[in-house]
Coordinates of C-alpha atoms and ligand atoms in Angstrom, one line a residue:
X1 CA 35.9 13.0 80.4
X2 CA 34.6 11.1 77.2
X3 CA 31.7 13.4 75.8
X4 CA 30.6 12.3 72.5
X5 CA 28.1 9.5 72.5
X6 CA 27.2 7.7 68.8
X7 CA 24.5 4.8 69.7
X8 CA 23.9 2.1 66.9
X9 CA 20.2 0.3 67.3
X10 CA 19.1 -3.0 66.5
X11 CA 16.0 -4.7 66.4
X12 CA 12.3 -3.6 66.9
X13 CA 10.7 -0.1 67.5
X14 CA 10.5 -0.4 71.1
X15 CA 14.4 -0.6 71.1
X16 CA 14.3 2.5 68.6
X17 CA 12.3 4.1 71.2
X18 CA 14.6 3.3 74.2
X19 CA 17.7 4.5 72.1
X20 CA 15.9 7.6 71.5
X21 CA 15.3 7.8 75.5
X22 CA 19.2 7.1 76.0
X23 CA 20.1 9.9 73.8
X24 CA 18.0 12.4 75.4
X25 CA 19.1 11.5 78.8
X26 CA 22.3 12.2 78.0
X27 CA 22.0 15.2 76.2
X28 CA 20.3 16.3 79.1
X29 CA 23.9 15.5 80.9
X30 CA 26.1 17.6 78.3
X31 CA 27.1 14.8 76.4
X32 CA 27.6 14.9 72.6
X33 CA 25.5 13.0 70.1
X34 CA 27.5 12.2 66.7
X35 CA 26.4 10.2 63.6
X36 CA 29.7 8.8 62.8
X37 CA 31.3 5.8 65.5
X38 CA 34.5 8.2 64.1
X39 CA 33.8 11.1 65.7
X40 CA 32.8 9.1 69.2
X41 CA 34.6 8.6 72.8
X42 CA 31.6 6.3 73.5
X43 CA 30.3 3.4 71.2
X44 CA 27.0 2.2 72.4
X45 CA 25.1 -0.7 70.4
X46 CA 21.2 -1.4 71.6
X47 CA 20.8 -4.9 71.3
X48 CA 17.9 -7.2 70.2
X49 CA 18.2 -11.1 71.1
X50 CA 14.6 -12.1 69.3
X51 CA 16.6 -14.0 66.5
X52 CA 20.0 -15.5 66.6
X53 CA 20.5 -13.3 63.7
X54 CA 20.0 -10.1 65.6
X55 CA 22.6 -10.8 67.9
X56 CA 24.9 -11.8 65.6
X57 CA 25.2 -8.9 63.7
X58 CA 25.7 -7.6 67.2
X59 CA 28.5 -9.2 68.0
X60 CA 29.8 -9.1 64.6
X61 CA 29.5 -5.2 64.4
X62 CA 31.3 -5.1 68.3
X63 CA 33.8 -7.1 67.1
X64 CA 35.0 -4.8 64.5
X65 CA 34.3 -1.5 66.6
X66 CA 36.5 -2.9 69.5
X67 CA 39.6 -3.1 67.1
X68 CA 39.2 0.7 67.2
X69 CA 40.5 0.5 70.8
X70 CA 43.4 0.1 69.4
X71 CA 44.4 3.0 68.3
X72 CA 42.0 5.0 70.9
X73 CA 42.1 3.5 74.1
X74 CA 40.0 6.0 75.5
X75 CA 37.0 4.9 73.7
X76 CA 34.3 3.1 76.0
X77 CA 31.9 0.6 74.7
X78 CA 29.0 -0.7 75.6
X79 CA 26.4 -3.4 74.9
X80 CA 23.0 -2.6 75.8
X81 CA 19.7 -3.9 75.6
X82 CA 18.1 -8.0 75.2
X83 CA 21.4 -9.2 74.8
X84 CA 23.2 -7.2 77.5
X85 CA 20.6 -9.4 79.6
X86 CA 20.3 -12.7 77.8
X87 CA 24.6 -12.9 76.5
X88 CA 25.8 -10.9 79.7
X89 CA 28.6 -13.7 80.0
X90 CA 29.0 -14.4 76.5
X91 CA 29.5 -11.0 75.3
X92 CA 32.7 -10.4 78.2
X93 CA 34.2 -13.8 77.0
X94 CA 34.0 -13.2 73.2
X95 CA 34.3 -8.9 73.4
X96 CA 37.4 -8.2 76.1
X97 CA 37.5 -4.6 75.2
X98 CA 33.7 -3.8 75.9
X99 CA 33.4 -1.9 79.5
X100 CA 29.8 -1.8 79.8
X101 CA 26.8 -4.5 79.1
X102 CA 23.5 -3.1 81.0
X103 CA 19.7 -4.4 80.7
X104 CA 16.8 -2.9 79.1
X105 CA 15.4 -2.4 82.5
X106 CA 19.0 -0.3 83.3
X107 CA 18.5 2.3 80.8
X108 CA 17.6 4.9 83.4
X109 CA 21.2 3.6 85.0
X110 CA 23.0 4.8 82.2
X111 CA 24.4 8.7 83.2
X112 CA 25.9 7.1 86.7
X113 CA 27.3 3.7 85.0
X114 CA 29.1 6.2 82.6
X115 CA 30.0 8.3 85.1
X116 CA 31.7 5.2 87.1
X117 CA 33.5 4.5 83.8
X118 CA 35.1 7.5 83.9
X119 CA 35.6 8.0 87.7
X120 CA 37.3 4.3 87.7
X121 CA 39.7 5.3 84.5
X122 CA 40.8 8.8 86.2
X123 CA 41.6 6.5 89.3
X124 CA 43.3 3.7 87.4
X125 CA 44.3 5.0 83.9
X126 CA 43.0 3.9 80.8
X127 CA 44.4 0.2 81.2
X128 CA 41.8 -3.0 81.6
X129 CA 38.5 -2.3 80.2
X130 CA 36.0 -1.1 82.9
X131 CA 34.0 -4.7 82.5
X132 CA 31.1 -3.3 84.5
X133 CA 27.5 -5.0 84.5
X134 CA 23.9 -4.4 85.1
X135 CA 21.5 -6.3 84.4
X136 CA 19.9 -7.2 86.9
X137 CA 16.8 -5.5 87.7
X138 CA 13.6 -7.2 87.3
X139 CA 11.4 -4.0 85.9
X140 CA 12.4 -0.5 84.9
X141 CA 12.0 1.6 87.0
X142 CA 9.0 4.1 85.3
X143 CA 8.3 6.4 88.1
X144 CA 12.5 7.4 87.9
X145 CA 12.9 8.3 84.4
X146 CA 16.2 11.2 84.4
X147 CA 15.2 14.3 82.6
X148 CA 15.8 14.7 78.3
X149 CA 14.1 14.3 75.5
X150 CA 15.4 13.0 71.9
X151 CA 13.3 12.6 68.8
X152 CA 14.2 11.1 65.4
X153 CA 11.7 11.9 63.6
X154 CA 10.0 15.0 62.9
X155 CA 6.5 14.0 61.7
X156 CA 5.9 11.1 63.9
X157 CA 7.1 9.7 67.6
X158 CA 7.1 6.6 69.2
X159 CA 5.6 6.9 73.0
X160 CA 6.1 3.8 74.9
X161 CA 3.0 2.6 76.9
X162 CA 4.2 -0.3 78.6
X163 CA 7.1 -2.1 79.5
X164 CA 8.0 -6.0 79.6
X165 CA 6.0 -8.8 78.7
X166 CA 3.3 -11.4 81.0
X167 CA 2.9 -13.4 77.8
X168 CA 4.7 -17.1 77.8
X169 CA 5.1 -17.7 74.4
X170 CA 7.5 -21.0 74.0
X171 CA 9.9 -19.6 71.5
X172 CA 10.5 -15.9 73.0
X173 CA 13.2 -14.6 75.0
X174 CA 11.3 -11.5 75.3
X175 CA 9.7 -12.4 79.0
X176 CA 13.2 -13.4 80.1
X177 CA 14.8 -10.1 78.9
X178 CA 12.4 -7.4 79.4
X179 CA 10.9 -8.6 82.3
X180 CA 7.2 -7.8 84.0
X181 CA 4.7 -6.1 82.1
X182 CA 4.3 -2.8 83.6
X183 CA 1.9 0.1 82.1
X184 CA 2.7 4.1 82.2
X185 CA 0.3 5.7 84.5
X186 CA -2.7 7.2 81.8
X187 CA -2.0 10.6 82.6
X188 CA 1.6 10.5 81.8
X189 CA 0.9 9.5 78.1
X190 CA -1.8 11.9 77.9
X191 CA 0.6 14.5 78.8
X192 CA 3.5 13.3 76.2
X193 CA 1.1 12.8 73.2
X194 CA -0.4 16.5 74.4
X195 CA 3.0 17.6 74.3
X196 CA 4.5 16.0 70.7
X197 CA 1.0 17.0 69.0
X198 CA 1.8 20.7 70.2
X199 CA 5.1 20.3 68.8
X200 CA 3.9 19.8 65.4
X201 CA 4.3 15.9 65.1
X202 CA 1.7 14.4 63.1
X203 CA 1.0 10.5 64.6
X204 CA 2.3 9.0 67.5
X205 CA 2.5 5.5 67.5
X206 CA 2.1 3.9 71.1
X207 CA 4.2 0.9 71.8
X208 CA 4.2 -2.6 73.9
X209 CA 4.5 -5.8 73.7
X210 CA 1.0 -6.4 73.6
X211 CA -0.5 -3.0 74.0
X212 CA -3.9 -5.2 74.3
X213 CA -3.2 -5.6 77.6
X214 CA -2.1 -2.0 79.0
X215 CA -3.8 -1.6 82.1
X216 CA -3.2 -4.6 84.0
X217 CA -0.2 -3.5 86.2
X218 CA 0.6 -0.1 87.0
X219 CA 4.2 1.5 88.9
X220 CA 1.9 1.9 92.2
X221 CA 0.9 -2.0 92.2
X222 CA -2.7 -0.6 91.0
X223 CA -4.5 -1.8 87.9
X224 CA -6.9 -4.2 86.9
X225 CA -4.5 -7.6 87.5
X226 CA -6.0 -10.7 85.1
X227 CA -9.1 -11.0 82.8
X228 CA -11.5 -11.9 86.2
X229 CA -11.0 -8.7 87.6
X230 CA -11.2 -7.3 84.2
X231 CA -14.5 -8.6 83.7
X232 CA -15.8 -8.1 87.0
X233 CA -14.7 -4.3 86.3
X234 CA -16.5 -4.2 83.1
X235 CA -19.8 -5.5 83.6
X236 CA -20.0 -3.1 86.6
X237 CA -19.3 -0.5 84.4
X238 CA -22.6 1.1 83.2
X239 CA -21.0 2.1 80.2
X240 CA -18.4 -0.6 79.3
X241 CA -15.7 1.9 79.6
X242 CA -13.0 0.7 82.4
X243 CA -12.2 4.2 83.3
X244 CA -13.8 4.3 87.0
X245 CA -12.3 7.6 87.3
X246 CA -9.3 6.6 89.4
X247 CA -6.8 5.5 87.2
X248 CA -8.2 2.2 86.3
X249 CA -8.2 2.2 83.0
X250 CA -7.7 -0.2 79.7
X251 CA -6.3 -0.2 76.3
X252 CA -9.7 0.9 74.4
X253 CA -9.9 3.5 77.1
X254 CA -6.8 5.0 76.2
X255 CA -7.4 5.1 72.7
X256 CA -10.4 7.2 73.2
X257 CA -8.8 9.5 75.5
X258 CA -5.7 10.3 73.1
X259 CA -8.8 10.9 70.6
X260 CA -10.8 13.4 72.7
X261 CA -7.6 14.9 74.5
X262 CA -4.2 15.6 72.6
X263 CA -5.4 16.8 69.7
X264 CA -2.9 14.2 68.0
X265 CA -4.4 14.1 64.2
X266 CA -3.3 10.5 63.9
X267 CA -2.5 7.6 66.0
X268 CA -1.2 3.9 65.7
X269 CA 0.3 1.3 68.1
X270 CA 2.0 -2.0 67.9
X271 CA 1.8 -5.1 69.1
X272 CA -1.7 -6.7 69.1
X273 CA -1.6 -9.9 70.9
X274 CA -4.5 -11.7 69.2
X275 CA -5.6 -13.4 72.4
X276 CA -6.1 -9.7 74.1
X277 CA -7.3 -8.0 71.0
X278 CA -11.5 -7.5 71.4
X279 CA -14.4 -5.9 70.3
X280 CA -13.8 -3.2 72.3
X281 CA -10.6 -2.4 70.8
X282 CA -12.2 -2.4 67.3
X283 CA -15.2 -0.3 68.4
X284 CA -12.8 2.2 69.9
X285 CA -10.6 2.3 66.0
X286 CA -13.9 2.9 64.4
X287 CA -15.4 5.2 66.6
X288 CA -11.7 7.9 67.4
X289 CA -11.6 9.6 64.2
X290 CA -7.4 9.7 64.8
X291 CA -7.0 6.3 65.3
X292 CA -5.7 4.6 62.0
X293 CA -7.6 1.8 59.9
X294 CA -4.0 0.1 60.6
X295 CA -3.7 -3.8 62.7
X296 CA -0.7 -5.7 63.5
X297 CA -2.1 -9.2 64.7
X298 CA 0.8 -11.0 64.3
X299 CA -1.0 -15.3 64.0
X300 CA 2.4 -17.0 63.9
X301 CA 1.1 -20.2 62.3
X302 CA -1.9 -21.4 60.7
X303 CA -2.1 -24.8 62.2
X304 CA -4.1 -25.1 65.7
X305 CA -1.3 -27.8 67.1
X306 CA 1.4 -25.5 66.3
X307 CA -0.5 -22.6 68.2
X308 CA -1.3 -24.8 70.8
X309 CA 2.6 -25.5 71.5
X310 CA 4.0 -22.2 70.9
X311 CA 1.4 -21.4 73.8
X312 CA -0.3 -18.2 72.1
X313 CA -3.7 -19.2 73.5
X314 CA -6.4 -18.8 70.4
X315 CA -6.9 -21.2 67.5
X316 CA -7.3 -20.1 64.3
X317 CA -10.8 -20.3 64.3
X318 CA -11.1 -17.8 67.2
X319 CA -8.2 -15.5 65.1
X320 CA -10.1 -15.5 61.9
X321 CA -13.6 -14.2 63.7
X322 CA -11.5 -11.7 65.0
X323 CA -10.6 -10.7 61.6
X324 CA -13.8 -10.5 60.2
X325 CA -15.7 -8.7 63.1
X326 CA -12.6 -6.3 62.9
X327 CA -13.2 -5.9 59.2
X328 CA -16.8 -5.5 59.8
X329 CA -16.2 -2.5 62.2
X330 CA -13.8 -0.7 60.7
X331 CA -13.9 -1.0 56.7
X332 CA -11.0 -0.9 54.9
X333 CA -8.1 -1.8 57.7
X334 CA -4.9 -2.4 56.7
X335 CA -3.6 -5.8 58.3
X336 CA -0.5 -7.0 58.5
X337 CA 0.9 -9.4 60.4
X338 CA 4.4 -12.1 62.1
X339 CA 4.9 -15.5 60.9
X340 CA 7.2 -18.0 62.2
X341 CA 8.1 -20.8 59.7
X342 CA 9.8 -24.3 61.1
X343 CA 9.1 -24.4 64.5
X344 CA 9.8 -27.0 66.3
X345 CA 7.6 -30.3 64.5
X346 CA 6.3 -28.4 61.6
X347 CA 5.1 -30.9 59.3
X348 CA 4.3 -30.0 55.8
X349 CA 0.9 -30.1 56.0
X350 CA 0.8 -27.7 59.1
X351 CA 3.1 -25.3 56.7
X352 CA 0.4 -25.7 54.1
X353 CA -2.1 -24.4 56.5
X354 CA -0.1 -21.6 57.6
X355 CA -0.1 -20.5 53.8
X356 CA -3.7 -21.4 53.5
X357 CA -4.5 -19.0 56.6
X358 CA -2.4 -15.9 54.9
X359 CA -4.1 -16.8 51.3
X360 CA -7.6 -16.1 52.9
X361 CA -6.7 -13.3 55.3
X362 CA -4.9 -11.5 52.2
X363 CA -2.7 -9.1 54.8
X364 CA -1.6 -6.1 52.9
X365 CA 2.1 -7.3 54.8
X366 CA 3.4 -9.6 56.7
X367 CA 6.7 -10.0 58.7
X368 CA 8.1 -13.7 57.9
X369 CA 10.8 -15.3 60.4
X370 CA 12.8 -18.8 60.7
X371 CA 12.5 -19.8 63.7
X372 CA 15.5 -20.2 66.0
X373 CA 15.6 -21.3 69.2
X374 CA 16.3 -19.0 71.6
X375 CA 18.3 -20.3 75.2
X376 CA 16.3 -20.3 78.1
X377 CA 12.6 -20.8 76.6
X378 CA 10.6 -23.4 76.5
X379 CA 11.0 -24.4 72.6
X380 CA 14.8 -24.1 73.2
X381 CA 14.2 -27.9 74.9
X382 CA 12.6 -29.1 71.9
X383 CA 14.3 -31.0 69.2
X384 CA 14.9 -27.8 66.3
X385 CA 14.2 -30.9 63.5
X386 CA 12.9 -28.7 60.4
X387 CA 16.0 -28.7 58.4
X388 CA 17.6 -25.4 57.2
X389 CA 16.8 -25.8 53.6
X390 CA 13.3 -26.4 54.7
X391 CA 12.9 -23.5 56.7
X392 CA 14.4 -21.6 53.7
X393 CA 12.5 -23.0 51.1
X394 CA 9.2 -22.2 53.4
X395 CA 9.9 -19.0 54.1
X396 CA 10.6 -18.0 50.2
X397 CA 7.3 -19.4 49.6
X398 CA 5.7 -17.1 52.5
X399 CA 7.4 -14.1 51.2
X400 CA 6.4 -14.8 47.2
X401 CA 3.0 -15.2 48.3
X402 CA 2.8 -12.0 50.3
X403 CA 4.7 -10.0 47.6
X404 CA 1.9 -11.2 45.0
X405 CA -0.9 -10.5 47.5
X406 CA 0.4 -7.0 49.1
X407 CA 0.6 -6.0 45.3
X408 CA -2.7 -6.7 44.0
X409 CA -4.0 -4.8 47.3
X410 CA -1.8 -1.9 46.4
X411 CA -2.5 -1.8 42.7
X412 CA -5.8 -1.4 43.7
X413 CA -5.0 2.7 44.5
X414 CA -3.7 2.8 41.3
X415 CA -5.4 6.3 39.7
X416 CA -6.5 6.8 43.0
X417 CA -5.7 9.4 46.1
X418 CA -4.1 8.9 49.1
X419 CA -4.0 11.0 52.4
X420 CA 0.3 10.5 53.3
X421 CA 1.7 11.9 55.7
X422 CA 5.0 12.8 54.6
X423 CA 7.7 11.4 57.2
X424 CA 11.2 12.4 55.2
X425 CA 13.3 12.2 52.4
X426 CA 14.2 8.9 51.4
X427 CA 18.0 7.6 50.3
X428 CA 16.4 8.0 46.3
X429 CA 15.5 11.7 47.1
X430 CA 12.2 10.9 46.8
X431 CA 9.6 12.2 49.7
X432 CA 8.5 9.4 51.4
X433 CA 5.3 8.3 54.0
X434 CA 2.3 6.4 55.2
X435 CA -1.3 5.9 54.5
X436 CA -3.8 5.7 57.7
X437 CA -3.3 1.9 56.5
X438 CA 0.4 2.2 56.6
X439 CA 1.5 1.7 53.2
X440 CA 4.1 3.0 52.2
X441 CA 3.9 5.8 49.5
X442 CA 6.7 7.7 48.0
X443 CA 6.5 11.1 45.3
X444 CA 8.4 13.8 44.0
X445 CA 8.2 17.4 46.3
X446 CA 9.2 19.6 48.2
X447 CA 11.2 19.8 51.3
X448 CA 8.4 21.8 52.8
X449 CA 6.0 18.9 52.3
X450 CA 8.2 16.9 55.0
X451 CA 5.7 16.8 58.3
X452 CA 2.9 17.4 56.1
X453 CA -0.7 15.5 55.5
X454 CA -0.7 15.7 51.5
X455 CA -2.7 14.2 49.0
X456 CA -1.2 12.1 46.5
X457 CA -2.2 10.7 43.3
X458 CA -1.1 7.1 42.6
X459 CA 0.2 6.5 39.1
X460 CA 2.0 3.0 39.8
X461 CA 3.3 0.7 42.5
X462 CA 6.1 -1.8 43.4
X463 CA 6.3 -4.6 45.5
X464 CA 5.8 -3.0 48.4
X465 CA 5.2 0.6 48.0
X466 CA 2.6 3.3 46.3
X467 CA 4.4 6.0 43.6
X468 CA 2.6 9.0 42.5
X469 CA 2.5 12.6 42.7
X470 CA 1.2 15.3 44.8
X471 CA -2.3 15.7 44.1
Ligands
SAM1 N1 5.1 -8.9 71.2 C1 4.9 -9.0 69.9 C2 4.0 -10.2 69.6 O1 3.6 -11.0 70.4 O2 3.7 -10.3 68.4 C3 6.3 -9.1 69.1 C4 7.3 -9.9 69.7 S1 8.7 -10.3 68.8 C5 9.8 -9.0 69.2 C6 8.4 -10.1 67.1 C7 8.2 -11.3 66.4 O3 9.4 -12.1 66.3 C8 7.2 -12.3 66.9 O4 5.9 -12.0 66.6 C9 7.6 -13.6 66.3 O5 7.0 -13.8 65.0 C10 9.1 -13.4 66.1 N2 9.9 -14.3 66.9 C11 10.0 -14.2 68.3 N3 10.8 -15.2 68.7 C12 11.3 -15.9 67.6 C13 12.1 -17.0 67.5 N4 12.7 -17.6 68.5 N5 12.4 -17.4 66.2 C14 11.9 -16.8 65.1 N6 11.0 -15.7 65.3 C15 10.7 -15.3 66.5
SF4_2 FE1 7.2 -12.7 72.9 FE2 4.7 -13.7 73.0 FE3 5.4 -11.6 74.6 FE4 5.1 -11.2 72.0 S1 3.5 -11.8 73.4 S2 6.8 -10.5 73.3 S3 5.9 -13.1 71.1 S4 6.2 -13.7 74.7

């Protein structure tokens, strides 16, 4: 039976996560997890479908791994992940060798849809490829997750909060392939942030879609189900905390009771849906002394019709009070932030304003994307009418007017120090990290440093990063 497992990821931390969950699953089952596709019976690639370009550098990198079946027909491959779901057809018509394309919401499915692999290739001999598909569940199935645990990292752990997506934004597949938003039960991330900060890891960063909305559905149907109830909830609440003491319980909630609990020293999360993000979740990163002077509130566009037709709900009047009440609370937060350039209709005006809206928020980094339309959403019925070289020429612009910004911001720490935590050695050999703010710092050390807090002096910077020296 095929033992060793090497698993390729692509796309955002939430699929690093749920690679990291496949690999300790089956370690858990006795199978072998090797670094080089070489060494491997099993080839497994987790797939993102946000941008046409994600997926194809997944097909492109299946393509050339299923030529290996060649000379190793024992091999089995398998696509997993947003495309699994979104290509399922696709990737069987353009990939005959692969045996296996299963669903982010299958993950938990993946020991016994091995297992069938092998049980079908003792019965018929390594022959056909296995061609077997799941993708078809609506949620994953939280309460059923198989023994196993896998980390990358050894200073800091992703811990997944939340699963899917309610959200109907016009150009993302994300909905479609993820499915319902479902929250972990409170007391289950307690107990896994409890556990890593025992284990000597430094920061967990907690990860959803839009983590301002954790809460709302739970595995047991419970939870506090739309912003009515929400409210109702609230202003019953004597304190405006949500926790009645029976599980229901909110994002700013949670925050505080990671703070007070695990004894975690620091703690991030990602994604910030604007729309969700409030007050309370600013008090709360002001008032927990672990959570991080660190927002991702990704704006998309600065132009109010563009926002109204990608559906994202707030205008950029509404974003940019966000901004400043969040800067009020908690001084000195880093912000950083997505922007999609040509969507459907952009005019140049309405690019102008998107460039306006990053020149005055001065993010210390922002994530810039073309947009491409994605099949099955609601943008993907819209005339795509920005021409390529427009959507490239934009999105230079973006990204030369980020990379003057983020460096003036960082230059500012220049003969300055920095609390870093140091994550690992980088390719260069230098020791490399974070700020509270997540910038990136690197310096010269040892390899004891690595899972360490340190103080480091900054003597210069780059584009995007902080060099200095241990203080
Ligand atoms: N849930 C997060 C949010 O709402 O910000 C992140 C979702 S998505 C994985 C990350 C980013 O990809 C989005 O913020 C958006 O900027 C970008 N994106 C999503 N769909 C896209 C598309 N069709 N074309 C270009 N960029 C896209
Ligand atoms: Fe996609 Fe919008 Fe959900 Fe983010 S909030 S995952 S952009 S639908």
């Amino acid at each position: 039976m095929p033992r060793q497992v090497y698993l390729q990821t692509f796309g955002c931390q939430m699929n690093e996560r749920d690679s990291e969950e496949i690999l300790g699953m089956l370690a858990a089952r006795g199978y072998g997890i090797v670094r080089r596709e070489e060494d491997a019976d099993i080839i497994l690639l987790n797939t993102c479908s946000v941008r046409a370009h994600a997926e194809d550098r997944a097909f492109g990198k299946m393509g050339a791994v299923q030529r290996l079946k060649q000379e190793r027909p024992h091999l089995v491959l398998g696509v997993l992940g947003c495309m699994a779901k979104a290509q399922r057809e696709e990737i069987f018509r353009r990939l005959p060798q692969v045996d296996l394309v299963a669903g982010p919401a299958e993950i938990y499915d993946l020991p016994d849809l091995l297992a069938k692999i092998a049980e079908k290739r003792q019965r018929e001999g390594l022959g056909a490829p296995a061609r077997l598909m799941a993708v078809d569940r609506k949620v994953r199935p939280l309460a059923q997750k198989p023994a196993g645990e896998w980390r990358r990292g050894r200073a800091t752990a992703f811990v997944t909060i939340m699963e899917g997506c309610d959200k109907k934004c016009a150009y993302c597949i994300v909905p479609m392939t993820r499915g319902q938003e479902v929250s972990r039960p409170l007391g289950e991330i307690l107990e896994e942030v409890r556990r890593l900060a025992r284990a000597g890891y430094k920061q967990v960063t907690l990860l959803g879609q839009n983590v301002n909305s954790y809460g709302k559905r739970f595995p047991d149907g419970s939870g506090y189900l739309g912003p009515k109830r929400r409210e109702r909830l609230l202003a019953r609440a004597a304190d405006g905390s949500l926790d009645d003491g029976i599980g229901l319980c909110d994002f700013p909630v949670l925050l505080r009771r990671i703070d007070a609990e695990t004894g975690v020293p620091w703690v991030k999360f990602t994604t910030s849906h604007p729309f969700d993000a409030h007050e309370r979740l600013f008090l709360a990163m002001a008032e927990c002394r672990s959570v991080c002077e660190y927002l991702h509130l990704p704006v998309q566009s600065g132009s109010d019709r563009l926002l109204r037709a990608m559906r994202r709900g707030y205008t950029t009047e509404a974003y940019l009070a966000k901004v400043a009440r969040l800067r009020e609370l908690v001084p000195g937060v880093s912000l950083s932030t997505d922007i999609i350039v040509g969507f459907p209709g952009e005019t140049d005006e309405e690019f102008e304003a998107t460039r306006a809206l990053m020149a005055r928020v001065r993010y210390d980094s922002a994530f810039i994307f073309k947009y491409s339309p994605r099949p099955g959403t609601e943008a993907a019925g819209w005339v795509d009418d920005v021409p390529r070289a427009v959507k490239e020429a934009r999105h230079r612009a973006l990204l030369a007017l980020q990379e003057q910004i983020s460096r003036e911001k960082l230059e500012q720490w220049v003969g300055r120090e920095a609390e870093v935590l140091i994550e690992e050695r980088n390719r260069r050999g230098q020791l490399a990290g974070h700020t509270r703010g997540h910038l990136n710092v690197v310096c010269d050390g040892p390899e004891a440093a690595i899972g360490e807090m340190a103080l480091v002096r900054v003597r210069r910077v780059t584009a995007t990063t902080l060099v200095g020296t241990l203080a």
